[in-house]
mmCIF file of C-alpha atoms in Angstrom:
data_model
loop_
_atom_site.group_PDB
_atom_site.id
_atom_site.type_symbol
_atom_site.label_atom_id
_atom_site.label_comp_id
_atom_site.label_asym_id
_atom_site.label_seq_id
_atom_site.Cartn_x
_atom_site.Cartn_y
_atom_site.Cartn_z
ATOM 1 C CA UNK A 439 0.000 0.000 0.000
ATOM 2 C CA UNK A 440 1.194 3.441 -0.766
ATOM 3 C CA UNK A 441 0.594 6.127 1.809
ATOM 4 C CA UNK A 442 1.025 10.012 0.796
ATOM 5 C CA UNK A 443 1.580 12.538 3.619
ATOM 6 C CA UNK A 444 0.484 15.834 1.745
ATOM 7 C CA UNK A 445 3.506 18.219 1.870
ATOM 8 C CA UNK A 446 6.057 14.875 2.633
ATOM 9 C CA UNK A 447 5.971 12.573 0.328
ATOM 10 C CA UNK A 448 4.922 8.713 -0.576
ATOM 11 C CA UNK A 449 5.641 5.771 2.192
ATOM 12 C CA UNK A 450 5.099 1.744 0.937
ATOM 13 C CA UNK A 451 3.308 0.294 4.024
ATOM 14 C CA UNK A 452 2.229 -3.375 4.548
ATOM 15 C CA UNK A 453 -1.602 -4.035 4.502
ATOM 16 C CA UNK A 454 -1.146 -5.425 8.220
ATOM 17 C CA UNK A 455 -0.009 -1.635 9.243
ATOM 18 C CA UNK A 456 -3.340 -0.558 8.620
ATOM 19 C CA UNK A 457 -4.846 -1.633 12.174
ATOM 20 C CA UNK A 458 -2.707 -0.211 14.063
ATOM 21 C CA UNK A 459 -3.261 3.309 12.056
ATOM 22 C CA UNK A 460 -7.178 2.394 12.789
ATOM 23 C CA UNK A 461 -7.305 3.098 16.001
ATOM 24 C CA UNK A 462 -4.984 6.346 16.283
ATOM 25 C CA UNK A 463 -7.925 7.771 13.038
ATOM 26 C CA UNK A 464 -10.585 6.700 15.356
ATOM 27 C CA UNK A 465 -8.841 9.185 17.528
ATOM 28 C CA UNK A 466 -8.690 11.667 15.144
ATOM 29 C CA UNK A 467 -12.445 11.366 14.665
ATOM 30 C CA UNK A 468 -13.152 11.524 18.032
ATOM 31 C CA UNK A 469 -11.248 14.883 18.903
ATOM 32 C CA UNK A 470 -13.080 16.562 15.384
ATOM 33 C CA UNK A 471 -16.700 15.370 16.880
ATOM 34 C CA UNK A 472 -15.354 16.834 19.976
ATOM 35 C CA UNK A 473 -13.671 20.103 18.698
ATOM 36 C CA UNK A 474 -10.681 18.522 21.322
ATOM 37 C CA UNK A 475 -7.815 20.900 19.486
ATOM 38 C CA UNK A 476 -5.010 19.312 21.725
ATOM 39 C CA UNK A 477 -6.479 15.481 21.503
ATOM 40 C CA UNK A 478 -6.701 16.233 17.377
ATOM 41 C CA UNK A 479 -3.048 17.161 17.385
ATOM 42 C CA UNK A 480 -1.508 14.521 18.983
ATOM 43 C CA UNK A 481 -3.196 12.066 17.081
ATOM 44 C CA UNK A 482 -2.365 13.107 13.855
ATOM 45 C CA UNK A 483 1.139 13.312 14.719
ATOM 46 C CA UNK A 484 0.861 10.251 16.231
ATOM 47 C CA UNK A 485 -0.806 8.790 12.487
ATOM 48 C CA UNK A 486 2.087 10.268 10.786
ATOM 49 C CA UNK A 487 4.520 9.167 12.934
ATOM 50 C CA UNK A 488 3.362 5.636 12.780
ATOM 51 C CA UNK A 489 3.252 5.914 9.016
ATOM 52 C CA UNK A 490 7.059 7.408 9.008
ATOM 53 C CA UNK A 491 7.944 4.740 11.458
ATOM 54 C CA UNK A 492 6.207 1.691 9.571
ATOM 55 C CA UNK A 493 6.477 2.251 6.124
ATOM 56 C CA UNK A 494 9.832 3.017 3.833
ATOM 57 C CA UNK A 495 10.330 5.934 1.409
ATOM 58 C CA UNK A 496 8.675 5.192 -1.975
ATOM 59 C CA UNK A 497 10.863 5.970 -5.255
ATOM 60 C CA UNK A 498 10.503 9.595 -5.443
ATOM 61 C CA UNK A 499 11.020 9.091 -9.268
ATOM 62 C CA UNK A 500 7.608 6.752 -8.885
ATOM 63 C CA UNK A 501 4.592 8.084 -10.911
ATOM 64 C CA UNK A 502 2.604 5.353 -8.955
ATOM 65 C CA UNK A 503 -0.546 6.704 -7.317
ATOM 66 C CA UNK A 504 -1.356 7.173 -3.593
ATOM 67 C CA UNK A 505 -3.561 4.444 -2.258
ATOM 68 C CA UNK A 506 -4.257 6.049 0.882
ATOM 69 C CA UNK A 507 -3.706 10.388 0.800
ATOM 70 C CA UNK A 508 -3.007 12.046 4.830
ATOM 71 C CA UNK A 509 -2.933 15.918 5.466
ATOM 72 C CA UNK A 510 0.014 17.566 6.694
ATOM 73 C CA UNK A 511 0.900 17.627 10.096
ATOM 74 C CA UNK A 512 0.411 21.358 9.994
ATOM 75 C CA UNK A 513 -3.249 20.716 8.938
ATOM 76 C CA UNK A 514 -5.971 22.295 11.246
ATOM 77 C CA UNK A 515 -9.268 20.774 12.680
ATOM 78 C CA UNK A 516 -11.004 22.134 9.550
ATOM 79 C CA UNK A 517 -9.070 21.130 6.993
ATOM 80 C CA UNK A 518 -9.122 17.207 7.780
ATOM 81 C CA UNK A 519 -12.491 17.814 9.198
ATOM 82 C CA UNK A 520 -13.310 18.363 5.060
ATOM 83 C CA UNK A 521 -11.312 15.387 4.619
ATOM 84 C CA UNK A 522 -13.345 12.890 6.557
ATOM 85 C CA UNK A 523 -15.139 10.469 4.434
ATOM 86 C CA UNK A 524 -17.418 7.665 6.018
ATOM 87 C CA UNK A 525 -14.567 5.246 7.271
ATOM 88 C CA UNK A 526 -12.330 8.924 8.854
ATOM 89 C CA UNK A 527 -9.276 9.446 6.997
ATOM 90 C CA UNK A 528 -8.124 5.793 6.542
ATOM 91 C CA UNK A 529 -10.544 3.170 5.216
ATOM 92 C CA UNK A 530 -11.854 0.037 7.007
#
């Protein structure tokens, strides 16, 4: 799976990654529902970390496309509140 942070770059990421990045977009749901500014940061620093963490740099020279796209970690409450679909900001 390919993972773009918006501003960063790509990251390849095993399919098994994806529970563990779950639960810390469950969190980021939570703290939008709740307007919880400080909660909403530290969980989407904590989803790109883990993303940084588990996944390796994709060719930059790649033209393949992003299976899964994640704001910037300067991104406010509004911006990935737009960004929510029905599943948050990661699928499943």
């Amino acid at each position: 799976m390919i993972v773009r942070i918006l501003g960063e770059g790509q990251y390849d990421l095993d399919d098994h990654a994806l529970d563990a990045l779950n639960g810390l977009d469950t969190q980021i749901e939570q703290a939008i529902e709740s307007g919880d500014e400080d909660m909403f940061r530290t969980a989407l620093q904590g989803l790109l970390s883990a993303v940084r963490s588990s996944g390796t740099h994709h060719s930059l020279d790649s033209l393949d496309e992003s299976d899964l796209i994640l704001p910037p970690p300067d991104a406010t409450i509004d911006e990935v509140r737009e960004l929510l679909g029905d599943d948050g900001l990661i699928p499943g």
